[in-house]
Short mmCIF file of C-alpha atoms and ligand atoms in Angstrom, two decimals:
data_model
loop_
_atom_site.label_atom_id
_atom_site.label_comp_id
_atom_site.label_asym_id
_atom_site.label_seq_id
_atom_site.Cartn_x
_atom_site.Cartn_y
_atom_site.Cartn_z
CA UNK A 1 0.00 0.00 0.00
CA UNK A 2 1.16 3.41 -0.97
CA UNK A 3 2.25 5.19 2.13
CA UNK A 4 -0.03 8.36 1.32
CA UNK A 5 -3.48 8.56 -0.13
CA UNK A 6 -3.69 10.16 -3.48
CA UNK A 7 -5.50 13.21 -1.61
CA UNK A 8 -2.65 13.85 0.69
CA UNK A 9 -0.54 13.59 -2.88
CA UNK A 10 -2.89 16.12 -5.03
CA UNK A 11 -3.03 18.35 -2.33
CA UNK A 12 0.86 18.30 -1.59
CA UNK A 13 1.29 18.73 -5.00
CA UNK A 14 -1.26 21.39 -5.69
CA UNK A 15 -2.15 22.98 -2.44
CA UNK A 16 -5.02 24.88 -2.40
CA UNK A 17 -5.46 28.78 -1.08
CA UNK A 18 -1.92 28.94 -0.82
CA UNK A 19 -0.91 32.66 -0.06
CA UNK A 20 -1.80 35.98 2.28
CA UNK A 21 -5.06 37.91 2.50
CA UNK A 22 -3.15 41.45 2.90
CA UNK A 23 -6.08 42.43 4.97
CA UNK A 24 -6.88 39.43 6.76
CA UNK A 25 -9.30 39.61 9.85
CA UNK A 26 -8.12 36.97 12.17
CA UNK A 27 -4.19 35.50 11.24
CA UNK A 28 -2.54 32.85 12.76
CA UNK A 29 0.69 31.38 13.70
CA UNK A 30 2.03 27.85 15.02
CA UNK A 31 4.75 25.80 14.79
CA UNK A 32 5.89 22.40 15.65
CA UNK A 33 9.09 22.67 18.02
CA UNK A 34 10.08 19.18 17.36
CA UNK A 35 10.40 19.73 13.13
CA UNK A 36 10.68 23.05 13.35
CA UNK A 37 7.38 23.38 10.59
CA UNK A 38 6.19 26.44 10.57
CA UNK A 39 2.20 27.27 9.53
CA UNK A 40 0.85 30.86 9.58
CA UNK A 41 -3.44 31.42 8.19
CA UNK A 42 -5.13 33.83 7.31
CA UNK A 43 -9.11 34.58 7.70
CA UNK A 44 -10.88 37.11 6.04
CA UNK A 45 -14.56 36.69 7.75
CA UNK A 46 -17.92 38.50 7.21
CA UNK A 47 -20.57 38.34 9.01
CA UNK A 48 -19.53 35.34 10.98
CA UNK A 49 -19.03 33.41 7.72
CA UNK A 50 -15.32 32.00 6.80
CA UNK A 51 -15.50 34.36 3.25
CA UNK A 52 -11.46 33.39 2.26
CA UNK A 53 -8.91 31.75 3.95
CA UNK A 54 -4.85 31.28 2.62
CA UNK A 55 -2.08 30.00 4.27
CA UNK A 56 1.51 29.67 4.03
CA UNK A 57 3.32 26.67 5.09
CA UNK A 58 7.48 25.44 5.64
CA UNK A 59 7.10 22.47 6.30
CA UNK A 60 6.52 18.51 5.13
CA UNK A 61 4.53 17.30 2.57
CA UNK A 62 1.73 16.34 5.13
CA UNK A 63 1.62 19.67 6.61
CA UNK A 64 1.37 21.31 3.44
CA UNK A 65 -1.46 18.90 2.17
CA UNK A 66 -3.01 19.37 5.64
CA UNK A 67 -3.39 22.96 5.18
CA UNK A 68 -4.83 22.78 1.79
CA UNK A 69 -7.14 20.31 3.28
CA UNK A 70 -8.22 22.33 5.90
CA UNK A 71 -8.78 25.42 3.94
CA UNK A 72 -10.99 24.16 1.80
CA UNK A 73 -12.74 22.44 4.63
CA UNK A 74 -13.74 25.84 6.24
CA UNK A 75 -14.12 28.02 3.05
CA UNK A 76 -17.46 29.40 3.00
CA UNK A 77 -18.86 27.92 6.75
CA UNK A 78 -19.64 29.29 9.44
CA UNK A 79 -17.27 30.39 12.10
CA UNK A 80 -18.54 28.35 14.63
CA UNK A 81 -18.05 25.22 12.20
CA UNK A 82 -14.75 26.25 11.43
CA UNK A 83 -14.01 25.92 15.43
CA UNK A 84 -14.68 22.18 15.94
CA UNK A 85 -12.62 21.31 12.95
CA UNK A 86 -10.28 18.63 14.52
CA UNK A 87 -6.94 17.48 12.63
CA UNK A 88 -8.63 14.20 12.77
CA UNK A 89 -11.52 15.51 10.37
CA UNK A 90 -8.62 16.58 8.64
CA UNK A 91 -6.46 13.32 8.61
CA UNK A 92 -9.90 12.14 7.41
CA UNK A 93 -10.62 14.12 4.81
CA UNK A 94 -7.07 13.34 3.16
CA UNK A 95 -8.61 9.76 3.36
CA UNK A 96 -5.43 9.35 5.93
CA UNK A 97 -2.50 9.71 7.33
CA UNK A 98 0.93 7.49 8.59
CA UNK A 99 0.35 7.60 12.28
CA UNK A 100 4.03 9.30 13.04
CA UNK A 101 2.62 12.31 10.17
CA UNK A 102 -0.72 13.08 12.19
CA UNK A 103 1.08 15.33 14.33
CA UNK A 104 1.57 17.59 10.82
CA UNK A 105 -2.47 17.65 10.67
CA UNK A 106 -2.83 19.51 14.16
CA UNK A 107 -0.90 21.92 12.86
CA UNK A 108 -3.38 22.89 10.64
CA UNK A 109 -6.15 22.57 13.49
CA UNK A 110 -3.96 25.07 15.71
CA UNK A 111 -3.25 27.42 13.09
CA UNK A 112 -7.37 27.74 12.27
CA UNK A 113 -7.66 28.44 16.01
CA UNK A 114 -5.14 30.54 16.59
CA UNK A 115 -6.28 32.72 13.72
CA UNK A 116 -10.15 32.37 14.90
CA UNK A 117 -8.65 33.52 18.30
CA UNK A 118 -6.81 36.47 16.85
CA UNK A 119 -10.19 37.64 14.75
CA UNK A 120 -11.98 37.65 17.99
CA UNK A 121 -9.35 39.56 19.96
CA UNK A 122 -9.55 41.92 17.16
CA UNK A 123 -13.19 42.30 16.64
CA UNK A 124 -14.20 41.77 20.52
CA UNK A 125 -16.46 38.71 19.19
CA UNK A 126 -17.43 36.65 21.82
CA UNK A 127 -16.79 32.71 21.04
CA UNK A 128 -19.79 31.86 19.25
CA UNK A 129 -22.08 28.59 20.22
CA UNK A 130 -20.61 25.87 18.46
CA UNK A 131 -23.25 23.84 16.92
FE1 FES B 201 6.75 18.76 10.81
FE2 FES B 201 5.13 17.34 9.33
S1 FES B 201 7.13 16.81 9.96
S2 FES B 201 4.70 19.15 10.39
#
């Protein structure tokens, strides 16, 4: 069996939302301490809807195709959807991962948070109900 799913592949290969929003409402930063990977997103949300989301990631192949994953995951939903995302929906949604590479999918999870987290510093939102 391959070791990655041909997901984890396309997406590696052509990530998707890869870049900045220049005037992003919530970004956020996280990196792994152990690799050294680095992910950084960026939210651009109206209205409490996830409107565009990029990211920029140094890292490993499953890091990268984590982010793409992820992005497109929350594109277009609702904040509070975009909060319960777990790097195991993630994982998931790449129809899997190596166990020793699911660390590289909470990455993605922390850097959605951390971003969320930054919007709602910025904004003064209160954490809305997740559903
Ligand atoms: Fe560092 Fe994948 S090895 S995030």
């Amino acid at each position: 069996m391959a070791l990655y799913s041909e997901k984890v592949m396309d997406h590696f290969r052509n990530p998707r939302n890869v870049g900045i929003i220049e005037d992003a409402d919530g970004i956020g930063e996280v990196g792994n301490a152990k690799c050294g990977d680095i992910m950084k997103m960026y939210l651009k949300i109206r209205d409490g809807i996830i409107q565009d989301v990029k990211f920029e990631t140094f890292g490993c192949g499953s890091a990268i195709a984590s982010s793409s994953m992820a992005t497109e995951l929350i594109k277009g939903k609702p904040v509070s959807e975009a909060m319960t995302l777990t790097n195991k929906a993630v994982a998931e949604a790449l129809d899997g991962l190596p166990d020793y590479k699911m660390h590289c999918s909470v990455l993605a999870e922390e850097a959605i948070q951390s971003a969320l987290e930054d919007w709602r510093r910025k904004t003064g939102e209160a954490a809305p109900e997740a559903e």
